[in-house]
Amino acid sequence: MRRARRCAIIHAMSTLPTPRQFTVSEYLRLADVGVIRPGERVELIDGQIVAMTPQGPVHSALVSGIVARLIELFPRDAFCVRPQSTLVLGEDEAPEPDIAVVAGSCEEHERELPRSALLVVEVSETSLAFDRGRKADLYARAGVPEYWIVDVKGATVEVRQDPGPAGYGSTRIARGDDSLTPLALSGQAPSPLRAADLLPRRPR
């Protein structure tokens, strides 16, 4: 009797429903037909459609400010600074980072979404664990050479480099007047950023 009950439990566990996995093409099609509404904040991570955290005023202002500073650094004829836009990083990976810097002018990406990035920036207020974990793993596996996490509450910028299948090989914590020069502009940047330039002016 006990054995029969154990077998029934194992069978029930083996038949539990699993989440529906989506490919990037299926995900984009859902947006085309209106299943995903315009302006709805979602992204495709590991084949699953994930709702993004709503933006507060600090997050929104920081993203706008960082975009403006990066546009000043990256020549517009060779790079495109894309705020909160879809980035295709695999068959079932289409995150929407707060900021992505991609090779080529913005005009070159009008017909097709970029499939790689030189720098990704995530501004983290309530999503720090997700950005350090699942997002960091995704960007590292995809070979994004540099990933910055702007930790609003910690008043730091985590600079991650050396991507690989097991994650990023190096992490540097920048704060205050510590300089930040994007890898893609090594030796070219007219003036490096400071960590403080990416953080709120008033302490949180």
Coordinates of N, CA and C in Angstrom, one line a residue:
M1 N 0.8 -1.2 0.0 CA 0.0 0.0 0.0 C 0.9 1.3 0.0
R2 N 1.8 1.3 0.9 CA 2.7 2.4 0.9 C 3.5 2.6 -0.4
R3 N 3.9 1.5 -0.9 CA 4.7 1.5 -2.2 C 3.8 2.1 -3.3
A4 N 2.5 1.7 -3.3 CA 1.6 2.2 -4.4 C 1.4 3.7 -4.2
R5 N 1.3 4.1 -2.9 CA 1.1 5.5 -2.7 C 2.3 6.3 -3.1
R6 N 3.5 5.8 -2.8 CA 4.7 6.5 -3.2 C 4.8 6.6 -4.7
C7 N 4.4 5.5 -5.4 CA 4.5 5.6 -6.9 C 3.5 6.6 -7.4
A8 N 2.3 6.7 -6.8 CA 1.3 7.7 -7.2 C 1.9 9.1 -7.0
I9 N 2.6 9.3 -5.9 CA 3.1 10.7 -5.7 C 4.2 11.0 -6.7
I10 N 5.1 10.0 -6.9 CA 6.1 10.3 -7.9 C 5.5 10.5 -9.3
H11 N 4.5 9.8 -9.7 CA 3.8 10.0 -11.0 C 3.2 11.4 -11.0
A12 N 2.6 11.8 -9.9 CA 2.0 13.2 -9.9 C 3.0 14.3 -10.1
M13 N 4.2 14.1 -9.4 CA 5.3 15.1 -9.5 C 5.8 15.1 -10.9
S14 N 5.9 14.0 -11.5 CA 6.5 14.0 -12.9 C 5.5 14.6 -13.9
T15 N 4.2 14.7 -13.6 CA 3.3 15.3 -14.5 C 2.9 16.7 -14.2
L16 N 3.6 17.4 -13.3 CA 3.3 18.7 -13.0 C 3.5 19.6 -14.2
P17 N 2.7 20.6 -14.4 CA 2.8 21.5 -15.6 C 4.1 22.3 -15.5
T18 N 4.7 22.5 -16.6 CA 6.0 23.3 -16.7 C 5.7 24.6 -17.5
P19 N 6.4 25.7 -17.2 CA 6.2 26.9 -17.9 C 6.4 26.8 -19.4
R20 N 5.6 27.5 -20.1 CA 5.8 27.6 -21.6 C 7.0 28.4 -22.0
Q21 N 7.9 27.8 -22.7 CA 9.1 28.4 -23.2 C 8.8 29.1 -24.5
F22 N 9.4 30.3 -24.7 CA 9.2 31.1 -25.9 C 10.5 31.3 -26.6
T23 N 10.5 31.3 -27.9 CA 11.7 31.8 -28.6 C 11.6 33.3 -28.8
V24 N 12.7 33.9 -29.2 CA 12.7 35.3 -29.5 C 11.7 35.7 -30.5
S25 N 11.6 34.9 -31.6 CA 10.7 35.2 -32.7 C 9.3 35.1 -32.2
E26 N 8.9 34.1 -31.4 CA 7.6 34.0 -30.8 C 7.3 35.2 -29.9
Y27 N 8.2 35.6 -29.1 CA 8.1 36.7 -28.2 C 7.8 38.0 -29.0
L28 N 8.6 38.2 -30.0 CA 8.4 39.5 -30.8 C 7.1 39.4 -31.5
R29 N 6.6 38.2 -31.9 CA 5.3 38.1 -32.6 C 4.2 38.5 -31.6
L30 N 4.3 38.1 -30.4 CA 3.3 38.4 -29.4 C 3.1 40.0 -29.3
A31 N 4.2 40.7 -29.4 CA 4.2 42.1 -29.4 C 3.5 42.7 -30.7
D32 N 3.9 42.0 -31.8 CA 3.3 42.5 -33.1 C 1.8 42.4 -33.1
V33 N 1.3 41.3 -32.5 CA -0.2 41.1 -32.6 C -0.9 41.7 -31.4
G34 N -0.2 42.3 -30.5 CA -0.9 43.0 -29.4 C -1.1 42.2 -28.1
V35 N -0.6 41.0 -28.1 CA -0.7 40.2 -26.8 C 0.1 40.9 -25.8
I36 N 1.3 41.3 -26.1 CA 2.1 42.2 -25.3 C 1.8 43.6 -25.7
R37 N 1.2 44.4 -24.8 CA 0.8 45.7 -25.2 C 1.9 46.7 -25.3
P38 N 1.7 47.7 -26.1 CA 2.8 48.8 -26.3 C 3.0 49.4 -24.9
G39 N 4.3 49.5 -24.6 CA 4.6 50.1 -23.3 C 4.7 49.2 -22.1
E40 N 4.2 47.9 -22.3 CA 4.2 46.9 -21.2 C 5.7 46.5 -21.0
R41 N 6.1 46.6 -19.7 CA 7.5 46.4 -19.4 C 7.8 44.9 -19.1
V42 N 8.2 44.2 -20.1 CA 8.5 42.8 -20.0 C 9.8 42.5 -20.8
E43 N 10.4 41.4 -20.5 CA 11.6 41.0 -21.3 C 11.6 39.5 -21.3
L44 N 12.3 38.9 -22.2 CA 12.4 37.4 -22.4 C 13.7 37.0 -21.8
I45 N 13.7 36.2 -20.7 CA 14.9 35.7 -20.0 C 14.7 34.2 -19.9
D46 N 15.7 33.5 -20.4 CA 15.7 32.0 -20.4 C 14.4 31.4 -21.0
G47 N 13.9 32.1 -22.0 CA 12.7 31.6 -22.6 C 11.4 31.9 -21.9
Q48 N 11.5 32.7 -20.8 CA 10.3 33.0 -20.0 C 10.0 34.5 -20.1
I49 N 8.8 34.9 -20.2 CA 8.4 36.3 -20.2 C 8.4 36.8 -18.8
V50 N 9.2 37.8 -18.5 CA 9.4 38.3 -17.1 C 9.0 39.7 -17.0
A51 N 8.1 40.0 -16.0 CA 7.7 41.4 -15.8 C 8.8 42.2 -15.2
M52 N 9.0 43.4 -15.6 CA 10.0 44.2 -15.1 C 9.5 45.1 -14.0
T53 N 10.4 45.5 -13.1 CA 10.0 46.4 -12.0 C 9.6 47.8 -12.5
P54 N 8.4 48.3 -12.0 CA 8.0 49.6 -12.5 C 9.1 50.7 -12.1
Q55 N 9.3 51.7 -12.9 CA 10.3 52.7 -12.7 C 9.8 53.8 -11.7
G56 N 10.6 54.1 -10.8 CA 10.3 55.3 -9.9 C 11.0 56.5 -10.5
P57 N 10.8 57.7 -9.9 CA 11.5 58.9 -10.4 C 13.0 58.9 -10.3
V58 N 13.6 58.2 -9.3 CA 15.0 58.2 -9.2 C 15.6 57.3 -10.4
H59 N 15.0 56.2 -10.5 CA 15.5 55.2 -11.6 C 15.4 55.9 -13.0
S60 N 14.2 56.5 -13.2 CA 14.0 57.2 -14.5 C 15.0 58.3 -14.8
A61 N 15.2 59.1 -13.8 CA 16.1 60.2 -13.9 C 17.6 59.8 -14.1
L62 N 18.0 58.7 -13.4 CA 19.3 58.2 -13.5 C 19.6 57.6 -14.9
V63 N 18.6 56.9 -15.4 CA 18.8 56.3 -16.7 C 18.9 57.4 -17.8
S64 N 18.1 58.5 -17.7 CA 18.2 59.6 -18.6 C 19.6 60.3 -18.5
G65 N 20.0 60.5 -17.3 CA 21.3 61.2 -17.1 C 22.5 60.4 -17.6
I66 N 22.5 59.0 -17.3 CA 23.6 58.2 -17.8 C 23.6 58.1 -19.3
V67 N 22.4 58.0 -19.9 CA 22.3 58.0 -21.4 C 23.0 59.3 -21.9
A68 N 22.7 60.4 -21.4 CA 23.2 61.7 -21.9 C 24.7 61.7 -21.7
R69 N 25.3 61.2 -20.6 CA 26.7 61.2 -20.5 C 27.4 60.2 -21.4
L70 N 26.8 59.1 -21.6 CA 27.4 58.1 -22.5 C 27.3 58.6 -24.0
I71 N 26.3 59.3 -24.4 CA 26.2 59.9 -25.7 C 27.3 60.9 -25.9
E72 N 27.7 61.6 -24.9 CA 28.8 62.5 -25.0 C 30.1 61.8 -25.2
L73 N 30.3 60.6 -24.7 CA 31.5 59.8 -24.8 C 31.7 59.1 -26.1
F74 N 30.6 58.4 -26.5 CA 30.7 57.5 -27.6 C 30.3 58.3 -28.9
P75 N 31.3 58.3 -29.9 CA 31.0 58.9 -31.2 C 29.7 58.3 -31.9
R76 N 28.8 59.2 -32.3 CA 27.6 58.7 -32.8 C 27.7 58.0 -34.2
D77 N 28.8 58.2 -34.9 CA 28.9 57.6 -36.2 C 29.4 56.1 -36.0
A78 N 29.8 55.7 -34.8 CA 30.4 54.4 -34.6 C 29.7 53.6 -33.6
F79 N 28.8 54.3 -32.7 CA 28.2 53.6 -31.6 C 26.7 54.1 -31.5
C80 N 25.9 53.3 -30.8 CA 24.5 53.7 -30.5 C 24.3 53.4 -29.1
V81 N 23.8 54.4 -28.3 CA 23.4 54.3 -26.9 C 21.9 54.1 -26.9
R82 N 21.5 52.9 -26.5 CA 20.1 52.5 -26.6 C 19.5 52.4 -25.2
P83 N 18.6 53.3 -24.8 CA 17.9 53.2 -23.5 C 16.7 52.3 -23.5
Q84 N 16.7 51.3 -22.6 CA 15.5 50.5 -22.4 C 14.9 49.9 -23.7
S85 N 15.8 49.3 -24.5 CA 15.4 48.7 -25.8 C 15.8 47.2 -25.8
T86 N 15.1 46.5 -26.6 CA 15.3 45.0 -26.7 C 16.6 44.7 -27.3
L87 N 17.3 43.8 -26.6 CA 18.6 43.3 -27.1 C 18.5 41.8 -27.3
V88 N 18.7 41.3 -28.5 CA 18.6 39.8 -28.7 C 20.0 39.2 -28.5
L89 N 20.0 38.3 -27.5 CA 21.3 37.7 -27.1 C 21.2 36.1 -27.2
G90 N 20.3 35.6 -28.0 CA 20.2 34.2 -28.2 C 18.8 33.8 -28.7
E91 N 18.6 32.5 -28.9 CA 17.3 32.0 -29.4 C 16.1 32.3 -28.4
D92 N 16.4 32.3 -27.1 CA 15.4 32.5 -26.1 C 15.7 33.6 -25.1
E93 N 16.6 34.6 -25.5 CA 17.0 35.6 -24.6 C 16.8 37.0 -25.3
A94 N 15.9 37.8 -24.8 CA 15.7 39.1 -25.3 C 15.5 40.1 -24.1
P95 N 16.5 40.4 -23.4 CA 16.4 41.3 -22.3 C 16.2 42.7 -22.8
E96 N 15.8 43.6 -21.9 CA 15.6 45.0 -22.2 C 16.4 45.8 -21.1
P97 N 17.7 45.8 -21.3 CA 18.5 46.5 -20.3 C 18.2 48.0 -20.2
D98 N 18.5 48.6 -19.1 CA 18.3 50.0 -18.9 C 19.0 50.8 -20.0
I99 N 20.3 50.4 -20.2 CA 21.1 51.0 -21.3 C 22.0 50.0 -21.9
A100 N 22.1 50.0 -23.2 CA 23.0 49.2 -24.0 C 23.7 50.0 -25.0
V101 N 25.0 49.9 -25.0 CA 25.8 50.6 -26.1 C 26.2 49.5 -27.1
V102 N 25.8 49.7 -28.3 CA 26.1 48.7 -29.4 C 27.0 49.4 -30.5
A103 N 27.7 48.5 -31.2 CA 28.5 49.0 -32.3 C 27.6 49.4 -33.5
G104 N 28.1 50.4 -34.2 CA 27.3 50.9 -35.3 C 26.4 52.1 -34.9
S105 N 26.2 53.0 -35.9 CA 25.3 54.1 -35.6 C 23.9 53.6 -35.4
C106 N 23.1 54.5 -34.7 CA 21.7 54.1 -34.4 C 20.9 53.8 -35.7
E107 N 21.2 54.5 -36.8 CA 20.5 54.3 -38.1 C 20.8 52.9 -38.6
E108 N 21.9 52.3 -38.3 CA 22.2 50.9 -38.8 C 21.3 49.9 -38.1
H109 N 20.6 50.2 -37.0 CA 19.8 49.3 -36.3 C 18.3 49.6 -36.4
E110 N 18.0 50.3 -37.5 CA 16.6 50.7 -37.6 C 15.7 49.5 -38.1
R111 N 16.3 48.6 -38.9 CA 15.6 47.5 -39.5 C 15.7 46.2 -38.7
E112 N 16.7 46.1 -37.8 CA 16.9 44.8 -37.1 C 17.4 45.1 -35.7
L113 N 16.9 44.4 -34.7 CA 17.4 44.5 -33.3 C 18.9 44.1 -33.2
P114 N 19.7 44.8 -32.4 CA 21.1 44.4 -32.2 C 21.2 43.0 -31.5
R115 N 22.2 42.3 -31.9 CA 22.4 40.9 -31.3 C 23.6 40.8 -30.4
S116 N 24.2 42.0 -30.1 CA 25.3 42.0 -29.2 C 25.4 43.4 -28.7
A117 N 26.2 43.6 -27.6 CA 26.4 44.9 -27.0 C 27.9 45.0 -26.5
L118 N 28.4 46.2 -26.5 CA 29.7 46.4 -26.0 C 29.7 46.8 -24.5
L119 N 28.6 47.4 -24.1 CA 28.4 47.7 -22.7 C 26.9 47.7 -22.3
V120 N 26.6 47.1 -21.2 CA 25.3 47.1 -20.7 C 25.3 47.7 -19.3
V121 N 24.3 48.5 -19.0 CA 24.1 49.2 -17.7 C 22.7 48.9 -17.2
E122 N 22.7 48.4 -15.9 CA 21.4 48.3 -15.2 C 21.4 49.2 -14.0
V123 N 20.4 50.0 -13.8 CA 20.2 50.8 -12.6 C 19.4 50.0 -11.7
S124 N 19.9 49.7 -10.5 CA 19.3 48.8 -9.5 C 18.8 49.5 -8.3
E125 N 17.5 49.6 -8.0 CA 17.0 50.0 -6.8 C 16.4 48.8 -6.0
T126 N 15.4 48.2 -6.6 CA 14.8 47.0 -5.9 C 15.2 45.7 -6.6
S127 N 15.9 45.8 -7.7 CA 16.2 44.6 -8.6 C 17.7 44.2 -8.4
L128 N 18.4 44.6 -7.4 CA 19.8 44.3 -7.3 C 20.1 42.8 -7.3
A129 N 19.4 42.0 -6.6 CA 19.7 40.6 -6.6 C 19.5 40.0 -8.0
F130 N 18.5 40.4 -8.7 CA 18.2 39.9 -10.0 C 19.3 40.3 -11.0
D131 N 19.7 41.6 -10.9 CA 20.8 42.1 -11.7 C 22.1 41.5 -11.5
R132 N 22.4 41.2 -10.2 CA 23.7 40.5 -9.9 C 23.7 39.1 -10.2
G133 N 22.5 38.5 -10.2 CA 22.4 37.0 -10.4 C 22.0 36.6 -11.9
R134 N 20.7 36.5 -12.1 CA 20.3 36.0 -13.4 C 20.7 36.9 -14.6
K135 N 20.6 38.2 -14.4 CA 21.0 39.1 -15.5 C 22.5 39.0 -15.7
A136 N 23.3 39.0 -14.7 CA 24.8 38.9 -14.9 C 25.1 37.7 -15.6
D137 N 24.5 36.5 -15.2 CA 24.8 35.3 -15.9 C 24.4 35.3 -17.3
L138 N 23.3 35.9 -17.6 CA 22.8 36.0 -19.0 C 23.8 36.8 -19.9
Y139 N 24.2 38.0 -19.4 CA 25.1 38.9 -20.1 C 26.5 38.2 -20.3
A140 N 26.9 37.6 -19.3 CA 28.3 36.9 -19.3 C 28.2 35.8 -20.4
R141 N 27.2 34.9 -20.3 CA 27.1 33.8 -21.3 C 27.0 34.3 -22.7
A142 N 26.4 35.5 -22.9 CA 26.2 36.1 -24.2 C 27.5 36.8 -24.7
G143 N 28.5 36.9 -23.8 CA 29.8 37.5 -24.2 C 29.8 39.0 -24.2
V144 N 28.8 39.6 -23.5 CA 28.9 41.1 -23.3 C 30.1 41.4 -22.5
P145 N 31.1 42.2 -23.1 CA 32.4 42.4 -22.5 C 32.4 43.2 -21.2
E146 N 31.4 44.0 -21.1 CA 31.4 44.9 -19.9 C 30.0 45.1 -19.4
Y147 N 29.8 45.0 -18.1 CA 28.4 45.1 -17.5 C 28.6 46.0 -16.2
W148 N 27.8 47.1 -16.2 CA 27.8 48.0 -15.0 C 26.5 47.8 -14.3
I149 N 26.6 47.7 -13.0 CA 25.4 47.7 -12.2 C 25.4 48.9 -11.3
V150 N 24.5 49.8 -11.5 CA 24.4 51.0 -10.6 C 23.6 50.7 -9.4
D151 N 24.3 50.5 -8.3 CA 23.6 50.2 -7.0 C 23.2 51.5 -6.3
V152 N 21.9 51.8 -6.5 CA 21.5 53.1 -6.0 C 21.6 53.2 -4.5
K153 N 21.1 52.3 -3.8 CA 21.1 52.3 -2.3 C 22.6 52.2 -1.8
G154 N 23.4 51.4 -2.4 CA 24.8 51.2 -2.0 C 25.7 52.3 -2.4
A155 N 25.2 53.2 -3.3 CA 26.0 54.3 -3.9 C 27.3 53.9 -4.5
T156 N 27.2 52.8 -5.3 CA 28.4 52.2 -5.9 C 28.0 51.8 -7.4
V157 N 29.0 51.6 -8.2 CA 28.9 51.1 -9.5 C 29.8 49.8 -9.6
E158 N 29.1 48.7 -9.9 CA 29.9 47.5 -10.0 C 30.3 47.3 -11.5
V159 N 31.5 47.2 -11.7 CA 32.0 47.1 -13.1 C 32.5 45.6 -13.3
R160 N 31.8 44.9 -14.1 CA 32.1 43.5 -14.4 C 32.6 43.3 -15.8
Q161 N 33.7 42.5 -15.9 CA 34.4 42.3 -17.1 C 34.8 40.8 -17.2
D162 N 35.4 40.5 -18.3 CA 35.9 39.1 -18.6 C 34.8 38.1 -18.5
P163 N 33.8 38.2 -19.4 CA 32.7 37.3 -19.4 C 33.0 35.8 -19.8
G164 N 32.3 34.9 -19.4 CA 32.5 33.5 -19.7 C 31.2 32.7 -19.3
P165 N 31.2 31.4 -19.6 CA 30.1 30.6 -19.3 C 29.7 30.5 -17.8
A166 N 30.8 30.7 -17.0 CA 30.5 30.6 -15.5 C 30.3 32.0 -14.9
G167 N 30.2 33.0 -15.7 CA 29.9 34.4 -15.2 C 31.1 35.3 -15.6
Y168 N 31.1 36.5 -14.9 CA 32.1 37.5 -15.2 C 33.3 37.1 -14.3
G169 N 34.5 37.2 -14.9 CA 35.7 36.8 -14.2 C 36.3 37.9 -13.2
S170 N 35.9 39.2 -13.5 CA 36.4 40.2 -12.6 C 35.3 41.2 -12.3
T171 N 35.3 41.7 -11.1 CA 34.3 42.7 -10.6 C 35.1 43.8 -9.8
R172 N 34.9 45.1 -10.2 CA 35.4 46.2 -9.5 C 34.3 47.1 -9.0
I173 N 34.5 47.5 -7.7 CA 33.5 48.4 -7.1 C 34.0 49.8 -7.2
A174 N 33.2 50.7 -7.9 CA 33.6 52.1 -8.0 C 32.7 53.0 -7.2
R175 N 33.2 54.0 -6.6 CA 32.4 54.9 -5.8 C 33.0 56.3 -5.9
G176 N 32.2 57.3 -5.6 CA 32.7 58.7 -5.5 C 33.4 59.1 -6.7
D177 N 34.6 59.5 -6.6 CA 35.4 60.1 -7.7 C 36.2 59.0 -8.5
D178 N 36.0 57.7 -8.2 CA 36.6 56.6 -8.9 C 36.2 56.8 -10.4
S179 N 37.2 56.6 -11.3 CA 36.9 56.8 -12.7 C 36.3 55.6 -13.4
L180 N 35.5 55.8 -14.4 CA 34.9 54.8 -15.2 C 35.2 55.0 -16.7
T181 N 36.0 54.3 -17.3 CA 36.2 54.4 -18.7 C 35.8 53.1 -19.4
P182 N 34.8 53.2 -20.3 CA 34.3 52.0 -20.9 C 35.4 51.3 -21.7
L183 N 35.4 49.9 -21.6 CA 36.4 49.2 -22.4 C 36.4 49.5 -23.8
A184 N 35.3 49.7 -24.4 CA 35.2 50.0 -25.8 C 35.9 51.3 -26.2
L185 N 36.1 52.2 -25.2 CA 36.8 53.4 -25.5 C 38.1 53.5 -24.8
S186 N 38.7 52.4 -24.4 CA 40.0 52.4 -23.8 C 41.0 53.2 -24.6
G187 N 41.6 54.2 -24.1 CA 42.6 55.0 -24.8 C 42.0 56.1 -25.7
Q188 N 40.7 56.1 -25.8 CA 40.0 57.1 -26.7 C 39.1 58.1 -26.0
A189 N 38.6 57.7 -24.8 CA 37.6 58.5 -24.1 C 38.2 59.9 -23.8
P190 N 37.5 61.0 -24.2 CA 38.1 62.3 -24.0 C 38.2 62.6 -22.5
S191 N 37.2 62.1 -21.7 CA 37.3 62.3 -20.2 C 36.5 61.2 -19.6
P192 N 37.1 60.5 -18.7 CA 36.4 59.4 -18.0 C 35.2 59.9 -17.2
L193 N 34.3 59.0 -17.0 CA 33.2 59.3 -16.0 C 33.7 59.1 -14.6
R194 N 33.0 59.6 -13.7 CA 33.2 59.3 -12.3 C 32.0 58.4 -11.8
A195 N 32.2 57.6 -10.8 CA 31.1 56.8 -10.3 C 30.0 57.7 -9.9
A196 N 30.3 58.8 -9.3 CA 29.3 59.8 -8.8 C 28.4 60.3 -9.9
D197 N 28.9 60.4 -11.1 CA 28.2 60.9 -12.2 C 27.0 60.0 -12.6
L198 N 27.0 58.7 -12.1 CA 26.0 57.7 -12.4 C 25.0 57.5 -11.3
L199 N 25.2 58.2 -10.2 CA 24.5 58.0 -8.9 C 23.7 59.2 -8.6
P200 N 22.6 59.1 -7.7 CA 21.8 60.3 -7.3 C 22.7 61.3 -6.6
R201 N 22.4 62.5 -6.8 CA 23.2 63.6 -6.2 C 23.0 63.6 -4.7
R202 N 21.8 63.3 -4.3 CA 21.5 63.3 -2.8 C 21.5 61.9 -2.3
P203 N 22.1 61.6 -1.2 CA 22.2 60.3 -0.6 C 20.8 59.7 -0.4
R204 N 20.6 58.4 -0.7 CA 19.4 57.7 -0.5 C 19.2 57.3 1.0

